[in-house]
Coordinates of C-alpha atoms in Angstrom, one line a residue:
X788 CA 57.4 40.3 -56.7
X789 CA 54.1 41.5 -55.2
X790 CA 52.2 38.4 -56.3
X791 CA 54.8 36.2 -54.8
X792 CA 54.6 38.1 -51.5
X793 CA 50.8 37.7 -51.5
X794 CA 51.1 34.0 -51.9
X795 CA 53.7 33.7 -49.2
X796 CA 51.7 35.8 -46.8
X797 CA 48.5 33.8 -47.4
X798 CA 50.3 30.5 -46.9
X799 CA 52.0 31.7 -43.7
X800 CA 48.8 33.1 -42.3
X801 CA 47.0 29.8 -42.8
X802 CA 49.9 28.1 -41.0
X803 CA 49.6 30.5 -38.1
X804 CA 45.9 29.9 -37.8
X805 CA 46.4 26.1 -38.0
X806 CA 49.0 26.1 -35.3
X807 CA 47.2 28.4 -32.9
X808 CA 43.6 27.1 -33.6
X809 CA 42.4 30.7 -33.0
X810 CA 42.4 34.1 -34.5
X811 CA 45.3 36.3 -33.4
X812 CA 44.3 39.3 -31.3
X813 CA 44.4 42.9 -32.5
X814 CA 47.9 43.7 -31.2
X815 CA 49.4 40.7 -32.9
X816 CA 47.8 41.6 -36.2
X817 CA 49.1 45.2 -35.9
X818 CA 52.6 44.1 -35.3
X819 CA 52.4 41.5 -38.2
X820 CA 51.1 44.1 -40.6
X821 CA 53.8 46.6 -39.7
X822 CA 56.5 44.0 -40.4
X823 CA 54.9 43.2 -43.7
X824 CA 54.8 46.8 -44.6
X825 CA 58.5 47.2 -43.9
X826 CA 59.2 44.1 -46.0
X827 CA 57.4 45.6 -49.0
X828 CA 59.2 48.9 -48.5
X829 CA 62.6 47.2 -48.6
X830 CA 63.1 46.4 -52.2
X831 CA 66.5 44.9 -51.7
X832 CA 65.1 42.1 -49.5
X833 CA 65.0 38.9 -51.4
X834 CA 62.3 36.2 -51.2
X835 CA 64.3 34.0 -48.8
X836 CA 64.7 36.8 -46.3
X837 CA 61.0 37.6 -46.5
X838 CA 59.9 34.0 -45.8
X839 CA 62.4 33.8 -43.0
X840 CA 60.9 36.9 -41.4
X841 CA 57.4 35.5 -41.7
X842 CA 58.4 32.2 -40.1
X843 CA 59.8 34.2 -37.1
X844 CA 56.6 36.2 -36.9
X845 CA 54.6 32.9 -36.9
X846 CA 56.7 31.5 -34.1
X847 CA 56.3 34.7 -32.1
X848 CA 52.5 34.6 -32.6
X849 CA 52.3 31.0 -31.5
X850 CA 54.3 31.7 -28.3
X851 CA 52.1 34.7 -27.6
X852 CA 49.0 32.5 -28.0
X853 CA 50.3 29.9 -25.5
X854 CA 51.1 32.7 -23.0
X855 CA 47.6 34.1 -23.5
X856 CA 46.0 30.7 -23.2
X857 CA 47.8 30.0 -20.0
X858 CA 46.8 33.3 -18.6
X859 CA 43.2 32.7 -19.7
X860 CA 43.1 29.3 -18.0
X861 CA 44.5 30.8 -14.8
X862 CA 41.8 33.4 -14.8
X863 CA 39.1 30.8 -15.4
X864 CA 40.5 28.6 -12.6
X865 CA 40.5 31.6 -10.3
X866 CA 36.9 32.4 -11.2
X867 CA 36.0 28.7 -10.9
X868 CA 37.4 28.6 -7.4
X869 CA 36.0 31.8 -6.1
X870 CA 32.2 31.6 -6.9
X871 CA 29.8 30.5 -4.1
X872 CA 27.7 28.2 -6.2
X873 CA 28.6 24.5 -6.7
X874 CA 30.2 23.8 -10.0
X875 CA 31.3 20.4 -11.3
X876 CA 32.1 18.6 -14.6
X877 CA 31.1 15.0 -15.2
X878 CA 32.0 12.7 -18.0
X879 CA 29.4 11.1 -20.2
X880 CA 29.6 8.0 -18.0
X881 CA 28.9 10.1 -14.8
X882 CA 32.4 10.2 -13.3
X883 CA 33.5 13.6 -11.8
X884 CA 36.3 15.3 -13.9
X885 CA 36.5 18.5 -11.9
X886 CA 34.7 20.4 -9.1
X887 CA 35.1 23.6 -7.1
X888 CA 35.5 24.1 -3.4
X889 CA 31.8 24.3 -2.7
X890 CA 31.4 20.7 -4.0
X891 CA 34.3 19.7 -1.8
X892 CA 32.4 21.2 1.2
X893 CA 29.2 19.4 0.2
X894 CA 30.7 16.0 -0.1
X895 CA 33.2 16.6 2.8
X896 CA 36.2 15.5 0.6
X897 CA 38.9 17.2 -1.4
X898 CA 38.7 17.4 -5.2
X899 CA 41.4 14.7 -5.5
X900 CA 39.1 12.3 -3.7
X901 CA 36.1 13.3 -5.8
X902 CA 37.5 13.1 -9.3
X903 CA 37.0 9.7 -10.8
X904 CA 34.1 8.9 -8.5
X905 CA 30.4 8.9 -9.1
X906 CA 27.3 10.1 -7.3
X907 CA 26.6 6.6 -6.0
X908 CA 29.8 6.9 -3.9
X909 CA 28.2 9.8 -1.9
X910 CA 24.4 9.6 -2.3
X911 CA 21.4 7.3 -1.9
X912 CA 20.4 5.1 -4.9
X913 CA 17.1 6.9 -5.5
X914 CA 18.7 10.3 -5.7
X915 CA 21.5 9.0 -7.9
X916 CA 19.0 7.7 -10.4
X917 CA 17.2 11.1 -10.5
X918 CA 20.5 13.0 -11.1
X919 CA 21.5 10.6 -13.8
X920 CA 18.2 11.0 -15.6
X921 CA 18.6 14.8 -15.6
X922 CA 22.2 14.5 -16.9
X923 CA 21.0 12.2 -19.7
X924 CA 18.2 14.6 -20.7
X925 CA 20.7 17.4 -21.0
X926 CA 23.1 15.3 -23.1
X927 CA 20.5 13.8 -25.4
X928 CA 18.6 17.1 -25.9
X929 CA 21.7 19.3 -26.2
X930 CA 19.9 21.9 -23.9
X931 CA 20.0 23.0 -20.3
X932 CA 17.9 21.0 -17.8
X933 CA 16.8 22.6 -14.6
X934 CA 15.8 20.6 -11.5
X935 CA 15.4 20.7 -7.7
X936 CA 16.7 17.8 -5.7
X937 CA 16.9 17.0 -2.0
X938 CA 20.2 15.2 -1.1
X939 CA 20.4 12.9 1.9
X940 CA 23.7 11.9 3.4
X941 CA 23.4 8.6 5.3
X942 CA 26.7 9.0 7.1
X943 CA 25.8 12.1 9.2
X944 CA 22.1 12.5 8.5
X945 CA 22.6 15.8 6.6
X946 CA 19.9 17.1 4.1
X947 CA 20.4 19.7 1.5
X948 CA 18.2 21.0 -1.3
X949 CA 19.9 22.0 -4.5
X950 CA 18.6 24.0 -7.5
X951 CA 20.6 22.5 -10.4
X952 CA 21.3 23.5 -14.0
X953 CA 22.6 20.6 -16.1
X954 CA 24.4 21.8 -19.2
X955 CA 26.0 19.6 -21.9
X956 CA 29.6 20.3 -22.6
X957 CA 31.3 19.8 -26.0
X958 CA 34.9 19.9 -27.3
X959 CA 36.2 22.3 -30.0
X960 CA 35.4 19.5 -32.5
X961 CA 31.8 19.5 -31.1
X962 CA 32.1 16.0 -29.6
X963 CA 30.3 15.5 -26.3
X964 CA 32.5 15.6 -23.3
X965 CA 29.9 15.4 -20.5
X966 CA 27.8 17.6 -18.3
X967 CA 28.6 20.8 -16.4
X968 CA 26.5 21.1 -13.3
X969 CA 25.9 24.5 -11.6
X970 CA 23.9 24.3 -8.4
X971 CA 22.8 26.7 -5.7
X972 CA 21.8 25.4 -2.2
X973 CA 18.3 26.5 -1.3
X974 CA 17.8 24.4 1.8
X975 CA 17.0 27.4 4.1
X976 CA 14.5 28.8 1.6
X977 CA 12.8 25.4 1.3
X978 CA 12.7 24.9 5.0
X979 CA 11.3 28.4 5.5
X980 CA 8.5 27.7 2.9
X981 CA 7.8 24.4 4.7
X982 CA 7.5 26.2 8.0
X983 CA 5.2 28.8 6.5
X984 CA 3.1 25.9 5.1
X985 CA 3.1 24.2 8.4
X986 CA 1.9 27.3 10.2
X987 CA -0.8 27.9 7.6
X988 CA -2.2 24.4 7.3
X989 CA -1.2 22.4 10.4
X990 CA -2.1 22.6 14.1
X991 CA 1.0 23.7 16.0
X992 CA 0.5 21.3 18.9
X993 CA -0.4 18.0 17.3
X994 CA 1.0 18.7 13.8
X995 CA -2.3 17.4 12.4
X996 CA -4.0 19.2 9.5
X997 CA -6.0 22.2 10.6
X998 CA -9.5 23.3 9.5
X999 CA -8.1 25.0 6.3
X1000 CA -6.3 21.9 5.1
X1001 CA -9.2 19.7 6.1
X1002 CA -11.6 21.7 4.0
X1003 CA -9.3 21.2 1.0
X1004 CA -8.9 17.5 1.5
X1005 CA -12.6 16.9 2.3
X1006 CA -13.5 18.7 -1.0
X1007 CA -11.2 16.3 -2.8
X1008 CA -12.7 13.4 -1.0
X1009 CA -16.3 14.4 -2.0
X1010 CA -15.2 14.8 -5.6
X1011 CA -13.5 11.3 -5.5
X1012 CA -16.7 9.8 -4.0
X1013 CA -18.7 11.3 -6.8
X1014 CA -16.4 9.7 -9.4
X1015 CA -16.0 6.3 -7.8
X1016 CA -19.5 5.8 -6.4
X1017 CA -18.0 4.8 -3.1
X1018 CA -19.3 6.3 0.2
X1019 CA -17.1 8.0 2.7
X1020 CA -17.6 8.9 6.3
X1021 CA -17.0 12.0 8.4
X1022 CA -16.4 11.5 12.1
X1023 CA -16.7 14.4 14.6
X1024 CA -14.8 13.4 17.8
X1025 CA -15.1 15.3 21.1
X1026 CA -13.1 14.1 24.2
X1027 CA -15.4 13.6 27.2
X1028 CA -14.7 15.7 30.3
X1029 CA -11.5 17.1 28.9
X1030 CA -11.9 20.3 30.9
X1031 CA -11.5 18.3 34.1
X1032 CA -8.0 17.2 32.9
X1033 CA -6.9 20.8 32.4
X1034 CA -8.5 21.8 35.8
X1035 CA -7.1 19.0 37.9
X1036 CA -3.8 18.0 36.2
X1037 CA -2.9 21.3 34.4
X1038 CA -2.8 22.5 30.9
X1039 CA 0.5 20.8 30.2
X1040 CA -1.1 17.4 31.0
X1041 CA -4.0 18.4 28.7
X1042 CA -1.5 19.1 25.9
X1043 CA 0.1 15.7 26.4
X1044 CA -3.3 14.0 26.2
X1045 CA -4.1 15.9 23.0
X1046 CA -0.9 14.9 21.3
X1047 CA -1.4 11.3 22.3
X1048 CA -5.0 11.3 21.0
X1049 CA -3.7 12.7 17.7
X1050 CA -1.1 9.9 17.5
X1051 CA -3.6 7.2 18.2
X1052 CA -6.1 8.5 15.7
X1053 CA -3.4 8.8 13.1
X1054 CA -2.2 5.2 13.2
X1055 CA -5.8 3.9 13.4
X1056 CA -6.7 5.0 9.9
X1057 CA -5.1 4.6 6.4
X1058 CA -2.7 7.0 4.7
X1059 CA -5.4 8.1 2.3
X1060 CA -7.7 9.2 5.2
X1061 CA -7.4 12.5 7.0
X1062 CA -7.2 13.2 10.8
X1063 CA -7.6 16.9 11.7
X1064 CA -7.6 18.9 14.9
X1065 CA -10.1 21.8 14.9
X1066 CA -9.0 23.3 18.2
X1067 CA -9.5 22.5 21.8
X1068 CA -10.4 18.8 22.2
X1069 CA -12.3 18.5 18.9
X1070 CA -10.9 16.2 16.2
X1071 CA -12.3 15.3 12.8
X1072 CA -11.6 12.1 10.8
X1073 CA -12.5 11.8 7.1
X1074 CA -12.6 8.2 5.7
X1075 CA -12.7 7.6 2.0
X1076 CA -13.8 4.7 -0.2
X1077 CA -15.9 2.6 2.2
X1078 CA -18.6 0.9 0.1
X1079 CA -21.0 1.4 -2.8
X1080 CA -24.2 1.2 -0.7
X1081 CA -25.1 3.3 2.3
X1082 CA -25.9 0.4 4.5
X1083 CA -22.6 -1.3 3.8
X1084 CA -20.8 1.9 4.3
X1085 CA -22.6 2.5 7.6
X1086 CA -21.5 -1.0 8.9
X1087 CA -17.9 -0.3 7.9
X1088 CA -18.1 3.2 9.4
X1089 CA -19.4 1.7 12.6
X1090 CA -16.4 -0.7 12.7
X1091 CA -14.0 2.3 12.2
X1092 CA -15.7 4.2 15.0
X1093 CA -15.5 1.2 17.3
X1094 CA -11.8 0.9 16.6
X1095 CA -11.2 4.6 17.2
X1096 CA -13.1 4.5 20.5
X1097 CA -11.1 1.4 21.6
X1098 CA -7.8 3.1 20.7
X1099 CA -8.7 6.2 22.6
X1100 CA -9.9 4.3 25.7
X1101 CA -6.5 2.8 26.4
X1102 CA -5.0 4.4 29.5
X1103 CA -2.7 7.4 29.2
X1104 CA 0.0 8.3 31.8
X1105 CA -0.5 11.9 32.9
X1106 CA 1.5 13.3 35.8
X1107 CA 2.1 9.8 37.1
X1108 CA -1.6 9.0 37.0
X1109 CA -3.3 6.7 34.5
X1110 CA -6.1 8.5 32.7
X1111 CA -8.8 6.7 30.6
X1112 CA -9.9 8.9 27.7
X1113 CA -13.5 8.5 26.5
X1114 CA -15.0 10.2 23.5
X1115 CA -18.3 11.0 21.9
X1116 CA -18.4 10.6 18.2
X1117 CA -20.9 11.8 15.6
X1118 CA -20.8 10.2 12.1
X1119 CA -22.3 11.1 8.7
X1120 CA -21.8 9.5 5.3
X1121 CA -21.1 11.3 2.1
X1122 CA -21.3 10.2 -1.6
X1123 CA -20.4 13.3 -3.5
X1124 CA -23.9 14.9 -3.4
X1125 CA -23.5 17.0 -0.2
X1126 CA -21.6 20.2 0.4
X1127 CA -18.9 20.5 3.0
X1128 CA -21.1 22.8 5.0
X1129 CA -23.9 20.2 5.0
X1130 CA -21.6 17.4 6.1
X1131 CA -20.2 19.5 9.0
X1132 CA -23.7 20.3 10.1
X1133 CA -24.9 16.6 9.9
X1134 CA -21.8 15.3 11.7
X1135 CA -22.0 18.0 14.4
X1136 CA -25.7 17.2 15.0
X1137 CA -24.9 13.5 15.4
X1138 CA -22.1 14.5 17.9
X1139 CA -24.4 16.7 19.8
X1140 CA -26.9 13.8 20.1
X1141 CA -24.1 11.5 21.2
X1142 CA -23.1 13.9 24.0
X1143 CA -26.7 14.5 24.9
X1144 CA -27.4 10.8 25.2
X1145 CA -24.8 10.4 28.0
X1146 CA -21.5 10.7 26.2
X1147 CA -19.0 7.9 25.4
X1148 CA -21.1 6.9 22.3
X1149 CA -21.1 6.8 18.6
X1150 CA -24.2 8.0 16.8
X1151 CA -25.1 8.3 13.1
X1152 CA -26.8 11.3 11.6
X1153 CA -29.2 9.1 9.5
X1154 CA -32.0 7.8 11.7
X1155 CA -32.4 4.6 9.6
X1156 CA -28.7 3.8 9.8
X1157 CA -28.7 4.6 13.5
X1158 CA -31.5 2.1 14.0
X1159 CA -29.6 -0.5 12.1
X1160 CA -26.6 0.2 14.2
X1161 CA -28.6 -0.2 17.4
X1162 CA -30.0 -3.5 16.1
X1163 CA -26.5 -4.7 15.3
X1164 CA -25.4 -3.8 18.8
X1165 CA -28.3 -5.6 20.4
X1166 CA -27.7 -8.7 18.2
X1167 CA -24.0 -8.7 19.2
X1168 CA -25.0 -8.5 22.9
X1169 CA -27.5 -11.3 22.5
X1170 CA -25.0 -13.4 20.7
X1171 CA -22.5 -13.1 23.5
X1172 CA -25.2 -14.0 25.9
X1173 CA -26.3 -17.0 23.7
X1174 CA -22.8 -18.5 23.9
X1175 CA -22.8 -18.2 27.6
X1176 CA -26.3 -19.5 28.0
X1177 CA -25.9 -22.3 25.5
X1178 CA -28.7 -21.1 23.3
X1179 CA -26.9 -22.4 20.2
X1180 CA -27.9 -25.7 18.8
X1181 CA -26.7 -28.1 16.1
X1182 CA -29.2 -29.3 13.5
X1183 CA -28.3 -32.2 11.2
X1184 CA -29.0 -32.8 7.5
X1185 CA -28.7 -36.3 6.1
X1186 CA -26.1 -37.3 3.4
X1187 CA -26.8 -40.4 1.3
X1188 CA -24.8 -42.6 -1.1
X1189 CA -25.9 -43.5 -4.6
X1190 CA -28.0 -46.4 -3.3
X1191 CA -29.9 -44.1 -0.9
X1192 CA -28.2 -45.3 2.3
X1193 CA -27.4 -42.7 5.0
X1194 CA -23.6 -42.2 5.2
X1195 CA -23.5 -39.2 7.4
X1196 CA -24.9 -35.8 8.4
X1197 CA -23.8 -32.2 8.2
X1198 CA -24.0 -30.2 11.4
X1199 CA -25.7 -26.9 10.8
X1200 CA -25.7 -24.2 13.4
X1201 CA -29.0 -22.7 14.7
X1202 CA -29.6 -20.1 17.4
X1203 CA -32.7 -20.6 19.5
X1204 CA -33.3 -17.0 20.6
X1205 CA -35.7 -16.5 23.5
X1206 CA -37.6 -13.7 21.7
X1207 CA -36.8 -14.0 18.0
X1208 CA -37.2 -17.8 17.8
X1209 CA -34.9 -19.8 15.5
X1210 CA -32.2 -17.5 14.0
X1211 CA -30.5 -18.8 10.9
X1212 CA -26.7 -18.8 10.4
X1213 CA -26.8 -16.1 7.7
X1214 CA -28.2 -13.6 10.2
X1215 CA -25.6 -14.0 12.9
X1216 CA -22.5 -15.7 11.5
X1217 CA -21.1 -12.5 9.9
X1218 CA -21.5 -10.8 13.3
X1219 CA -19.7 -13.7 14.9
X1220 CA -16.9 -13.4 12.4
X1221 CA -16.6 -9.6 12.9
X1222 CA -16.5 -9.8 16.7
X1223 CA -14.4 -12.9 17.0
X1224 CA -17.2 -14.8 18.7
X1225 CA -16.8 -17.3 15.8
X1226 CA -13.8 -18.8 17.7
X1227 CA -15.7 -20.0 20.9
X1228 CA -18.7 -20.9 18.7
X1229 CA -16.6 -22.9 16.3
X1230 CA -14.9 -24.8 19.2
X1231 CA -18.4 -25.5 20.7
X1232 CA -19.5 -26.9 17.3
X1233 CA -16.5 -29.2 17.2
X1234 CA -16.9 -30.5 20.7
X1235 CA -20.7 -31.0 20.2
X1236 CA -20.1 -33.0 17.0
X1237 CA -17.4 -35.2 18.6
X1238 CA -19.6 -35.9 21.6
X1239 CA -22.5 -36.9 19.2
X1240 CA -20.1 -39.3 17.3
X1241 CA -19.2 -40.9 20.6
X1242 CA -22.9 -41.2 21.7
X1243 CA -23.9 -42.8 18.4
X1244 CA -21.3 -45.6 18.8
X1245 CA -23.8 -47.4 21.0
X1246 CA -26.6 -47.1 18.4
X1247 CA -26.3 -49.8 15.7
X1248 CA -28.0 -47.9 12.9
X1249 CA -26.1 -44.7 13.6
X1250 CA -22.6 -45.8 14.7
X1251 CA -21.3 -45.6 11.1
X1252 CA -22.6 -42.1 10.4
X1253 CA -20.0 -39.4 9.7
X1254 CA -20.6 -35.8 11.0
X1255 CA -19.4 -32.9 8.9
X1256 CA -18.9 -29.5 10.4
X1257 CA -18.0 -26.2 8.8
X1258 CA -14.7 -24.5 9.9
X1259 CA -14.4 -20.7 9.7
X1260 CA -11.4 -19.0 8.2
X1261 CA -10.5 -17.5 11.6
X1262 CA -10.7 -20.9 13.3
X1263 CA -8.5 -22.5 10.7
X1264 CA -5.9 -19.7 11.0
X1265 CA -5.4 -20.3 14.7
X1266 CA -1.9 -21.6 15.1
X1267 CA -3.1 -24.4 17.5
X1268 CA -6.1 -25.4 15.4
X1269 CA -5.0 -29.0 14.9
X1270 CA -4.4 -29.3 18.7
X1271 CA -7.9 -28.0 19.4
X1272 CA -9.5 -30.6 17.1
X1273 CA -7.5 -33.4 18.6
X1274 CA -8.3 -32.2 22.1
X1275 CA -12.1 -32.3 21.3
X1276 CA -11.7 -35.8 19.9
X1277 CA -9.6 -37.0 22.9
X1278 CA -12.0 -35.6 25.5
X1279 CA -15.0 -37.2 23.8
X1280 CA -13.2 -40.4 22.8
X1281 CA -14.8 -40.1 19.4
X1282 CA -13.6 -42.0 16.3
X1283 CA -11.6 -39.4 14.3
X1284 CA -12.5 -41.1 11.0
X1285 CA -16.2 -40.1 11.6
X1286 CA -15.3 -36.4 11.8
X1287 CA -15.3 -34.5 8.5
X1288 CA -14.1 -30.9 8.5
X1289 CA -15.5 -28.7 5.7
X1290 CA -13.3 -25.9 4.4
X1291 CA -13.9 -23.3 1.7
X1292 CA -11.6 -22.8 -1.3
X1293 CA -10.4 -19.3 -0.2
X1294 CA -9.2 -20.7 3.1
X1295 CA -7.0 -23.3 1.5
X1296 CA -4.9 -21.1 -0.8
X1297 CA -3.9 -18.2 1.5
X1298 CA -0.8 -20.0 2.9
X1299 CA -0.7 -23.3 1.1
X1300 CA 2.3 -24.7 3.0
X1301 CA 0.9 -24.0 6.4
X1302 CA -2.5 -25.3 5.2
X1303 CA -1.1 -28.6 4.1
X1304 CA 0.8 -29.0 7.4
X1305 CA -2.3 -28.4 9.5
X1306 CA -4.4 -30.7 7.3
X1307 CA -1.7 -33.4 7.3
X1308 CA -1.3 -33.5 11.0
X1309 CA -5.1 -34.1 11.4
X1310 CA -5.2 -36.5 8.5
X1311 CA -2.6 -38.7 10.2
X1312 CA -5.0 -38.9 13.2
X1313 CA -7.8 -40.1 10.9
X1314 CA -9.8 -36.8 10.5
X1315 CA -11.4 -36.4 7.0
X1316 CA -11.5 -33.1 4.9
X1317 CA -14.0 -31.7 2.4
X1318 CA -14.1 -28.6 0.2
X1319 CA -17.5 -27.0 0.7
X1320 CA -19.3 -25.0 -2.0
X1321 CA -16.7 -26.1 -4.6
X1322 CA -16.8 -24.0 -7.8
X1323 CA -17.7 -20.7 -6.2
X1324 CA -14.1 -19.6 -5.3
X1325 CA -11.1 -18.7 -7.4
X1326 CA -8.5 -21.1 -6.3
X1327 CA -6.1 -22.9 -8.6
X1328 CA -7.2 -26.5 -9.5
X1329 CA -3.5 -27.5 -9.0
X1330 CA -4.0 -27.2 -5.2
X1331 CA -6.4 -30.2 -5.3
X1332 CA -3.5 -32.5 -6.1
X1333 CA -1.5 -31.1 -3.1
X1334 CA -4.1 -31.0 -0.4
X1335 CA -5.2 -34.2 1.5
X1336 CA -8.8 -34.0 0.6
X1337 CA -11.5 -36.7 0.9
X1338 CA -14.5 -35.0 -0.5
X1339 CA -15.7 -32.3 -2.9
X1340 CA -19.2 -30.8 -2.4
X1341 CA -20.7 -29.2 -5.5
X1342 CA -22.3 -25.9 -4.5
X1343 CA -26.1 -25.8 -4.7
X1344 CA -25.9 -22.8 -7.0
X1345 CA -24.9 -25.1 -9.8
X1346 CA -27.5 -27.7 -8.8
X1347 CA -30.5 -25.4 -8.6
X1348 CA -31.0 -25.0 -12.4
X1349 CA -30.2 -28.6 -13.3
X1350 CA -31.5 -30.1 -15.5
X1351 CA -32.1 -27.3 -18.0
X1352 CA -29.1 -25.0 -17.6
X1353 CA -26.5 -26.1 -20.1
X1354 CA -23.7 -24.2 -18.4
X1355 CA -24.4 -25.6 -15.0
X1356 CA -24.6 -29.1 -16.4
X1357 CA -21.2 -28.7 -18.0
X1358 CA -19.7 -27.5 -14.8
X1359 CA -21.3 -30.3 -12.8
X1360 CA -20.0 -32.9 -15.2
X1361 CA -16.5 -31.4 -15.0
X1362 CA -16.5 -31.4 -11.2
X1363 CA -17.7 -35.0 -10.9
X1364 CA -15.2 -36.2 -13.5
X1365 CA -12.3 -34.4 -11.8
X1366 CA -13.2 -35.3 -8.3
X1367 CA -13.7 -39.0 -9.0
X1368 CA -10.6 -39.0 -11.1
X1369 CA -8.6 -37.8 -8.1
X1370 CA -10.1 -40.5 -5.9
X1371 CA -12.4 -38.2 -3.9
X1372 CA -16.0 -38.6 -3.0
X1373 CA -18.1 -36.0 -4.9
X1374 CA -21.3 -34.9 -3.1
X1375 CA -24.0 -32.8 -4.7
X1376 CA -25.8 -30.6 -2.1
X1377 CA -29.0 -28.8 -2.6
X1378 CA -30.9 -31.7 -4.3
X1379 CA -34.6 -31.0 -4.2
X1380 CA -36.1 -32.9 -7.1
X1381 CA -36.0 -36.4 -8.5
X1382 CA -34.7 -35.1 -11.9
X1383 CA -31.7 -33.6 -10.1
X1384 CA -31.1 -36.8 -8.3
X1385 CA -31.2 -38.8 -11.5
X1386 CA -28.9 -36.4 -13.3
X1387 CA -26.1 -36.7 -10.7
X1388 CA -26.7 -40.4 -10.3
X1389 CA -26.0 -40.8 -14.0
X1390 CA -22.8 -38.8 -13.7
X1391 CA -21.5 -41.2 -11.2
X1392 CA -21.8 -38.8 -8.2
X1393 CA -21.2 -40.7 -5.0
X1394 CA -22.9 -38.4 -2.4
X1395 CA -26.3 -36.7 -2.2
X1396 CA -27.6 -34.0 0.2
X1397 CA -30.7 -31.8 0.1
X1398 CA -34.4 -31.3 1.0
X1399 CA -35.4 -34.2 -1.3
X1400 CA -34.1 -36.6 1.4
X1401 CA -34.3 -34.6 4.6
X1402 CA -34.4 -31.1 6.0
X1403 CA -32.0 -30.0 8.8
X1404 CA -33.4 -31.6 11.9
X1405 CA -32.7 -31.4 15.6
X1406 CA -30.9 -34.4 17.1
X1407 CA -34.1 -35.8 18.5
X1408 CA -36.0 -35.4 15.2
X1409 CA -33.1 -36.9 13.3
X1410 CA -32.9 -40.0 15.4
X1411 CA -36.6 -40.4 15.2
X1412 CA -36.5 -40.0 11.4
X1413 CA -33.6 -42.6 11.1
X1414 CA -35.3 -45.0 13.4
X1415 CA -38.6 -44.9 11.4
X1416 CA -36.7 -45.3 8.1

């Protein structure tokens, strides 16, 4: 009898546990055991009665479990609703399955409207992606993932920073359900820290970095210069006569001026550069990554300084009066070898010299660089004067065909300086490009060439000569460039077919569609086009089939070592074969020897230009040369 009862009890207990999926609590076990004890004590009770009793006990235990489970869930729900942190449950796919009242408050919607939706329905795409990545990390690792995230709500402009714990959630069978998120809003703490940081590292008036932050950034800039080998520049800027603004217009107007100066300096430099206010009317600008040589860096730094002074010089409205702000600027370069203290000393000394020299100036600490800067300024002033006084002059170099007959000339710019004598293009064209003077100079070259074409029409031995002129990138980029060329032709009544415009490869590929349109409009009028210095650029050869070109000029750098240089010979053959195959005239420039002439003549080159035939000559010397020959 006892063995049978043991088996019945064991079977019934397994059934109870299978039904409830949990272990009965202590009270249930006590009641169960008391009933079993009574059953053993009653020897008259048969097996059927015992089994029936156990079944009743099993049902009572299951009912008790359900009541306990319901009570437990209610307590959990109460707890879930009462805590002040944000709590939510998402599915594996990212859909909300449940959330508490704090999430409802954050999203501004009841739980019923949140369940089934995803973060993308409430938040920006960038934030959604970050949250999804953190959820995925938690699910794949099976561990908690902690993160901080700023949320932005586009509908009302709210911002909130959350400290989030992402925890994977599993079912009783250990299958992944999704992710539980528990978050605490730390917006006030973050904003307080940001305010502390702002007070510690930023000027309260202009919101620019203060001296402490500048020192840190400048240290990083010096280290970067040491690694990259690129010079940087430090500008000390002092507003001229700022005290008068405070004395005459009041300190409030002075503050307005300082804020405006900070704004202008800020948008005049790159994001990687630093603009700082040191106090009063003193500002410092640190520029990184200028150039690898000190001279190149000084030229670029001078350009930056010129831009800063121009921006500051624009009038500012103060108390209904227009005020023109002028500034003295001291500059020193750094390459990683100087300390911050040395740089400050050098830039401050340069600033002192600028103020002592009459203010409203930019001076370099390095005397040699300052001398080069002064020479550059003088050259720019002289060049402006040269345009006005017509000191520029076109020289012409002959171009011949394969039979040695003159077919045209290339117009080459010269500057007849009253003190320096003849100044070559390489010494002043970069300055003209930088200052924008290349535009009036280029227009003058066009008009002079057209006038010469017209004048030669009455000369039998010159009326067929074509004049080639170089066009700068800034010229060609002018929206009305075709109209300017046509205007020069119309006013001179020159034959457009005798005007050849020489362009460089880099100019042709920046905006291929606009380039083709401009060239085509002039091509229809009869103007000819040539690629100058071909082979030195990096353009795609496919452009040659799209552009309306008439001539390719082989750069003299390939001609110089021919014959003898196998590589240059191969390149020259390829250019001649390609150009002639596309129906273009191929001209070799820089021919200085008979061997070079014979080499290109054997290749089938159609045009020749160089010192072997003629040096660049003034118009009078050229006409005399042609008449004699």
